[in-house]
Amino acid sequence: MAIFLEQVSHTFGEYLLIPGLTTRECTPQNINLQTPLTKFSEGEEPKIRLNIPFVSAIMQSVSNDTLAIELARNGGLSFIYGSQPISEQAEMVRRVKKFKAGFVTSDSNLKPDQTLEDVLALTHKTGHSTIAITEDGTSGGRLLGVVTSRDYRLSTTPRETPIHQFMTPFDKLAVGKLGITLSEANDIIWEHKLNSLPIIDEEQRLCYFVFRKDYDNHRQNPSELSDKETKELLVGAGINTRDYKERVPALVEAGVDVVCIDSSDGYSIWQKDTLAWVKEHYPELPIGAGNVVDQEGFLYLVEAGADFVKVGIGGGSICITREQKGIGRGQATAVIDVAEARDRYYEEHGVYIPICSDGGLVLDYHMTLALAMGADFLMMGRYFARFDESPSKKLRINGNYVKEYWGEGSNRAKNWQRYDSGGDFSGMKFEEGVDSYVPYAGKMKDSLDQTLAKIKSTMCSSGSTNIKHLQKHAKLTLVSSTSIVEGGAHDVILKE
């Protein structure tokens, strides 16, 4: 006979937080939203710690390089979607790593005997106005000069003019020597009023550029998630259980910081095989696994080597897995159950494996509930799909602006690997996701700042200044359907 669980499956909307004592320390500016992304042993630090508890979903309509850049600048992390050719996914990762690196490898380089016409063509192609002029035209060649838009006038400089006639030559450049710190490089930039500083080695070969705008951007984004030494933004990528032996090496070469197996059902031998291969060949690369909805599935992936585990099946706004297959669990119940296993594993083994709540978030306050219930961080698709930075199209439908948003289980995505049940066949047999629209919400930062403000305010009311304290001391209560109605505006005539 089948095993029946007595516990009712609940969603986030069925719970409320009971206020705790708000002390003088419980003010929004004192709230610390840092949280571990990857596992760590007691007394140690995780390899990656998020500055805000948000990651973007591994979806075609959500996580490309532009969204990954903006989310990392605001403290979170994106997992570049894997349902695309390996080379294209790797290139997206590479663009994130190059966007803002503190020490940037030059991708705009020419030789001194080329012409202004070549300068204009390269500028149009890359969008970059600073061009390194090296002996062989490569990013690591001997630096001979630099060209910016200040070195020529289109109205007076003939297009066929050789670069060496109008470039700023090396002997007039301020440069830094390889080994200089980012702080020292920025001091030179400010002292000489520069927009960029070339970094060279002992043989005058170009190594990097440091740009003034990167320093300014960093000051405007104090929560930026970046490498402490290089200031490269951090970025993740999704992989599947079919082509990981080809995909992972390409992603590592591109500079990926963490990968995650993308699957609707992670409690499988295929994920165990994938985890084992990655741990054997790339032991320093953190890898997440999932999705699961109970303690048994969580422990299976932990023992297989997962650095974090994603929780949730069928709770996403575009997911119809529960309707199609009848599997899943209410997201709140799933998070609570897995969090108990996570805490018990830490007590018994001294190793903490973060869990990610994936799906089921309808309102902003649900995010704080998920964290209080034990989630270390949240993966969201619909939330991020609404913004300018996501890859989908903005459309005007019935007078309202919307953005396209489709599930990885839809026929549009054709991501059959995410729903792979093993065997020799491939392809989508039936849909587990829909093709839809979400209301357009403009730039990410505006909405993200408001959402974070709500989370911080709720944590203040709960008497917590960090996520770990919230998880340990939060008080939650189930609410009736009548109580849910009571929580909104009622028994009034609302003004337009």
mmCIF file of N, CA, C and O in Angstrom, residues 11-22 332 336 361 363-375 378 454-464 466-480 483-484 487:
data_model
loop_
_atom_site.group_PDB
_atom_site.id
_atom_site.type_symbol
_atom_site.label_atom_id
_atom_site.label_comp_id
_atom_site.label_asym_id
_atom_site.label_seq_id
_atom_site.Cartn_x
_atom_site.Cartn_y
_atom_site.Cartn_z
ATOM 1 N N THR A 11 0.823 26.328 1.256
ATOM 2 C CA THR A 11 1.538 27.329 0.467
ATOM 3 C C THR A 11 1.894 28.521 1.363
ATOM 4 O O THR A 11 1.394 28.645 2.486
ATOM 5 N N PHE A 12 2.735 29.423 0.839
ATOM 6 C CA PHE A 12 3.154 30.582 1.626
ATOM 7 C C PHE A 12 1.974 31.470 2.017
ATOM 8 O O PHE A 12 1.953 32.057 3.097
ATOM 9 N N GLY A 13 0.999 31.586 1.112
ATOM 10 C CA GLY A 13 -0.136 32.467 1.367
ATOM 11 C C GLY A 13 -1.017 32.033 2.516
ATOM 12 O O GLY A 13 -1.933 32.769 2.915
ATOM 13 N N GLU A 14 -0.774 30.854 3.081
ATOM 14 C CA GLU A 14 -1.558 30.360 4.208
ATOM 15 C C GLU A 14 -0.898 30.671 5.554
ATOM 16 O O GLU A 14 -1.377 30.217 6.597
ATOM 17 N N TYR A 15 0.171 31.436 5.539
ATOM 18 C CA TYR A 15 0.903 31.739 6.771
ATOM 19 C C TYR A 15 1.053 33.242 6.969
ATOM 20 O O TYR A 15 1.053 34.024 6.016
ATOM 21 N N LEU A 16 1.203 33.633 8.228
ATOM 22 C CA LEU A 16 1.596 34.990 8.592
ATOM 23 C C LEU A 16 2.670 34.909 9.665
ATOM 24 O O LEU A 16 2.739 33.934 10.426
ATOM 25 N N LEU A 17 3.492 35.948 9.734
ATOM 26 C CA LEU A 17 4.481 36.065 10.802
ATOM 27 C C LEU A 17 3.864 36.783 12.002
ATOM 28 O O LEU A 17 3.104 37.749 11.838
ATOM 29 N N ILE A 18 4.176 36.296 13.194
ATOM 30 C CA ILE A 18 3.772 36.971 14.428
ATOM 31 C C ILE A 18 4.882 37.961 14.803
ATOM 32 O O ILE A 18 6.056 37.588 14.828
ATOM 33 N N PRO A 19 4.586 39.225 15.040
ATOM 34 C CA PRO A 19 5.637 40.192 15.376
ATOM 35 C C PRO A 19 6.449 39.773 16.593
ATOM 36 O O PRO A 19 5.916 39.210 17.563
ATOM 37 N N GLY A 20 7.751 40.026 16.523
ATOM 38 C CA GLY A 20 8.631 39.830 17.667
ATOM 39 C C GLY A 20 9.014 41.181 18.251
ATOM 40 O O GLY A 20 8.573 42.230 17.757
ATOM 41 N N LEU A 21 9.831 41.188 19.268
ATOM 42 C CA LEU A 21 10.240 42.437 19.898
ATOM 43 C C LEU A 21 11.168 43.212 18.967
ATOM 44 O O LEU A 21 12.230 42.723 18.584
ATOM 45 N N THR A 22 10.768 44.417 18.613
ATOM 46 C CA THR A 22 11.609 45.289 17.799
ATOM 47 C C THR A 22 12.506 46.098 18.732
ATOM 48 O O THR A 22 12.035 46.975 19.463
ATOM 49 N N ALA A 332 5.450 25.895 0.869
ATOM 50 C CA ALA A 332 5.783 26.179 2.269
ATOM 51 C C ALA A 332 6.098 24.888 3.016
ATOM 52 O O ALA A 332 7.099 24.801 3.742
ATOM 53 N N ILE A 336 9.778 23.879 4.737
ATOM 54 C CA ILE A 336 9.857 23.571 6.172
ATOM 55 C C ILE A 336 10.442 22.181 6.387
ATOM 56 O O ILE A 336 11.311 21.967 7.248
ATOM 57 N N LEU A 361 6.254 31.915 -4.975
ATOM 58 C CA LEU A 361 6.266 33.268 -4.413
ATOM 59 C C LEU A 361 5.334 34.160 -5.238
ATOM 60 O O LEU A 361 5.612 34.461 -6.394
ATOM 61 N N LEU A 363 3.542 37.121 -3.649
ATOM 62 C CA LEU A 363 3.672 38.476 -3.125
ATOM 63 C C LEU A 363 5.031 38.650 -2.460
ATOM 64 O O LEU A 363 5.668 37.669 -2.062
ATOM 65 N N ASP A 364 5.447 39.900 -2.322
ATOM 66 C CA ASP A 364 6.764 40.162 -1.740
ATOM 67 C C ASP A 364 6.902 39.585 -0.333
ATOM 68 O O ASP A 364 7.959 39.081 0.041
ATOM 69 N N TYR A 365 5.827 39.637 0.466
ATOM 70 C CA TYR A 365 5.961 39.154 1.843
ATOM 71 C C TYR A 365 6.175 37.641 1.897
ATOM 72 O O TYR A 365 6.688 37.113 2.884
ATOM 73 N N HIS A 366 5.803 36.933 0.821
ATOM 74 C CA HIS A 366 6.066 35.495 0.765
ATOM 75 C C HIS A 366 7.562 35.213 0.815
ATOM 76 O O HIS A 366 7.991 34.159 1.298
ATOM 77 N N MET A 367 8.357 36.145 0.323
ATOM 78 C CA MET A 367 9.812 35.967 0.328
ATOM 79 C C MET A 367 10.331 35.900 1.761
ATOM 80 O O MET A 367 11.157 35.043 2.090
ATOM 81 N N THR A 368 9.849 36.814 2.599
ATOM 82 C CA THR A 368 10.285 36.800 3.997
ATOM 83 C C THR A 368 9.787 35.551 4.707
ATOM 84 O O THR A 368 10.500 34.972 5.538
ATOM 85 N N LEU A 369 8.576 35.111 4.376
ATOM 86 C CA LEU A 369 8.061 33.873 4.951
ATOM 87 C C LEU A 369 8.952 32.695 4.578
ATOM 88 O O LEU A 369 9.275 31.848 5.418
ATOM 89 N N ALA A 370 9.353 32.623 3.308
ATOM 90 C CA ALA A 370 10.205 31.518 2.854
ATOM 91 C C ALA A 370 11.527 31.505 3.602
ATOM 92 O O ALA A 370 12.031 30.438 3.988
ATOM 93 N N LEU A 371 12.101 32.678 3.817
ATOM 94 C CA LEU A 371 13.360 32.771 4.566
ATOM 95 C C LEU A 371 13.145 32.352 6.014
ATOM 96 O O LEU A 371 13.960 31.625 6.589
ATOM 97 N N ALA A 372 12.053 32.794 6.615
ATOM 98 C CA ALA A 372 11.769 32.434 8.002
ATOM 99 C C ALA A 372 11.552 30.936 8.156
ATOM 100 O O ALA A 372 11.893 30.347 9.189
ATOM 101 N N MET A 373 10.991 30.310 7.134
ATOM 102 C CA MET A 373 10.727 28.868 7.182
ATOM 103 C C MET A 373 11.987 28.027 6.987
ATOM 104 O O MET A 373 11.951 26.818 7.158
ATOM 105 N N GLY A 374 13.083 28.682 6.611
ATOM 106 C CA GLY A 374 14.345 27.952 6.514
ATOM 107 C C GLY A 374 15.106 28.086 5.228
ATOM 108 O O GLY A 374 16.247 27.630 5.136
ATOM 109 N N ALA A 375 14.513 28.697 4.197
ATOM 110 C CA ALA A 375 15.245 28.872 2.939
ATOM 111 C C ALA A 375 16.424 29.816 3.148
ATOM 112 O O ALA A 375 16.289 30.839 3.826
ATOM 113 N N LEU A 378 16.401 32.490 -2.415
ATOM 114 C CA LEU A 378 15.207 32.274 -3.223
ATOM 115 C C LEU A 378 15.550 32.342 -4.702
ATOM 116 O O LEU A 378 16.271 33.247 -5.131
ATOM 117 N N LYS A 454 10.848 46.077 1.868
ATOM 118 C CA LYS A 454 9.753 45.360 2.529
ATOM 119 C C LYS A 454 10.295 44.229 3.398
ATOM 120 O O LYS A 454 9.839 44.023 4.532
ATOM 121 N N ILE A 455 11.255 43.476 2.858
ATOM 122 C CA ILE A 455 11.845 42.371 3.621
ATOM 123 C C ILE A 455 12.501 42.895 4.894
ATOM 124 O O ILE A 455 12.321 42.341 5.987
ATOM 125 N N LYS A 456 13.256 43.969 4.756
ATOM 126 C CA LYS A 456 13.938 44.539 5.922
ATOM 127 C C LYS A 456 12.939 45.042 6.956
ATOM 128 O O LYS A 456 13.134 44.871 8.168
ATOM 129 N N SER A 457 11.858 45.658 6.485
ATOM 130 C CA SER A 457 10.840 46.164 7.411
ATOM 131 C C SER A 457 10.171 45.014 8.158
ATOM 132 O O SER A 457 9.936 45.100 9.377
ATOM 133 N N THR A 458 9.868 43.933 7.448
ATOM 134 C CA THR A 458 9.249 42.771 8.091
ATOM 135 C C THR A 458 10.193 42.142 9.104
ATOM 136 O O THR A 458 9.775 41.726 10.191
ATOM 137 N N MET A 459 11.474 42.076 8.759
ATOM 138 C CA MET A 459 12.453 41.521 9.695
ATOM 139 C C MET A 459 12.568 42.388 10.937
ATOM 140 O O MET A 459 12.712 41.874 12.057
ATOM 141 N N CYS A 460 12.485 43.704 10.772
ATOM 142 C CA CYS A 460 12.494 44.593 11.944
ATOM 143 C C CYS A 460 11.314 44.288 12.852
ATOM 144 O O CYS A 460 11.451 44.208 14.079
ATOM 145 N N SER A 461 10.133 44.092 12.239
ATOM 146 C CA SER A 461 8.944 43.796 13.032
ATOM 147 C C SER A 461 9.030 42.423 13.687
ATOM 148 O O SER A 461 8.368 42.174 14.704
ATOM 149 N N SER A 462 9.845 41.545 13.123
ATOM 150 C CA SER A 462 10.016 40.205 13.691
ATOM 151 C C SER A 462 11.129 40.167 14.728
ATOM 152 O O SER A 462 11.375 39.113 15.336
ATOM 153 N N GLY A 463 11.841 41.287 14.883
ATOM 154 C CA GLY A 463 12.910 41.346 15.877
ATOM 155 C C GLY A 463 14.212 40.718 15.419
ATOM 156 O O GLY A 463 15.039 40.335 16.252
ATOM 157 N N SER A 464 14.416 40.625 14.107
ATOM 158 C CA SER A 464 15.624 39.986 13.567
ATOM 159 C C SER A 464 16.415 40.957 12.706
ATOM 160 O O SER A 464 15.834 41.722 11.931
ATOM 161 N N ASN A 466 19.216 39.637 10.946
ATOM 162 C CA ASN A 466 19.848 38.820 9.908
ATOM 163 C C ASN A 466 18.996 37.586 9.654
ATOM 164 O O ASN A 466 18.093 37.238 10.446
ATOM 165 N N ILE A 467 19.254 36.923 8.558
ATOM 166 C CA ILE A 467 18.420 35.803 8.137
ATOM 167 C C ILE A 467 18.525 34.625 9.094
ATOM 168 O O ILE A 467 17.521 33.966 9.398
ATOM 169 N N LYS A 468 19.718 34.343 9.586
ATOM 170 C CA LYS A 468 19.889 33.211 10.491
ATOM 171 C C LYS A 468 19.073 33.404 11.772
ATOM 172 O O LYS A 468 18.444 32.459 12.268
ATOM 173 N N HIS A 469 19.051 34.609 12.307
ATOM 174 C CA HIS A 469 18.243 34.891 13.501
ATOM 175 C C HIS A 469 16.761 34.738 13.176
ATOM 176 O O HIS A 469 15.983 34.201 13.979
ATOM 177 N N LEU A 470 16.344 35.211 12.010
ATOM 178 C CA LEU A 470 14.946 35.084 11.592
ATOM 179 C C LEU A 470 14.538 33.618 11.538
ATOM 180 O O LEU A 470 13.454 33.246 12.010
ATOM 181 N N GLN A 471 15.395 32.776 10.960
ATOM 182 C CA GLN A 471 15.084 31.352 10.845
ATOM 183 C C GLN A 471 14.943 30.688 12.213
ATOM 184 O O GLN A 471 14.137 29.778 12.383
ATOM 185 N N LYS A 472 15.704 31.140 13.164
ATOM 186 C CA LYS A 472 15.709 30.506 14.482
ATOM 187 C C LYS A 472 14.603 31.017 15.395
ATOM 188 O O LYS A 472 14.053 30.255 16.209
ATOM 189 N N HIS A 473 14.245 32.297 15.252
ATOM 190 C CA HIS A 473 13.345 32.897 16.244
ATOM 191 C C HIS A 473 11.999 33.357 15.680
ATOM 192 O O HIS A 473 11.134 33.783 16.461
ATOM 193 N N ALA A 474 11.800 33.284 14.379
ATOM 194 C CA ALA A 474 10.524 33.735 13.809
ATOM 195 C C ALA A 474 9.370 32.886 14.327
ATOM 196 O O ALA A 474 9.514 31.679 14.553
ATOM 197 N N LYS A 475 8.226 33.532 14.517
ATOM 198 C CA LYS A 475 7.001 32.827 14.906
ATOM 199 C C LYS A 475 6.014 32.933 13.748
ATOM 200 O O LYS A 475 5.746 34.031 13.244
ATOM 201 N N LEU A 476 5.476 31.778 13.333
ATOM 202 C CA LEU A 476 4.555 31.749 12.202
ATOM 203 C C LEU A 476 3.242 31.115 12.606
ATOM 204 O O LEU A 476 3.195 30.256 13.498
ATOM 205 N N THR A 477 2.173 31.538 11.944
ATOM 206 C CA THR A 477 0.865 30.978 12.230
ATOM 207 C C THR A 477 0.129 30.698 10.928
ATOM 208 O O THR A 477 0.237 31.460 9.955
ATOM 209 N N LEU A 478 -0.596 29.574 10.899
ATOM 210 C CA LEU A 478 -1.489 29.301 9.781
ATOM 211 C C LEU A 478 -2.694 30.225 9.880
ATOM 212 O O LEU A 478 -3.132 30.588 10.988
ATOM 213 N N VAL A 479 -3.248 30.611 8.738
ATOM 214 C CA VAL A 479 -4.409 31.501 8.729
ATOM 215 C C VAL A 479 -5.549 30.839 7.972
ATOM 216 O O VAL A 479 -5.336 30.063 7.038
ATOM 217 N N SER A 480 -6.769 31.151 8.372
ATOM 218 C CA SER A 480 -7.945 30.619 7.690
ATOM 219 C C SER A 480 -8.224 31.411 6.430
ATOM 220 O O SER A 480 -7.693 32.517 6.233
ATOM 221 N N SER A 483 -9.510 34.723 7.325
ATOM 222 C CA SER A 483 -8.462 35.605 7.812
ATOM 223 C C SER A 483 -7.672 36.204 6.661
ATOM 224 O O SER A 483 -7.235 37.356 6.736
ATOM 225 N N ILE A 484 -7.483 35.435 5.583
ATOM 226 C CA ILE A 484 -6.773 35.947 4.415
ATOM 227 C C ILE A 484 -7.541 37.112 3.802
ATOM 228 O O ILE A 484 -6.970 38.137 3.429
ATOM 229 N N GLY A 487 -7.122 40.259 5.686
ATOM 230 C CA GLY A 487 -5.812 40.896 5.564
ATOM 231 C C GLY A 487 -5.721 41.935 4.481
ATOM 232 O O GLY A 487 -4.773 42.728 4.457
#
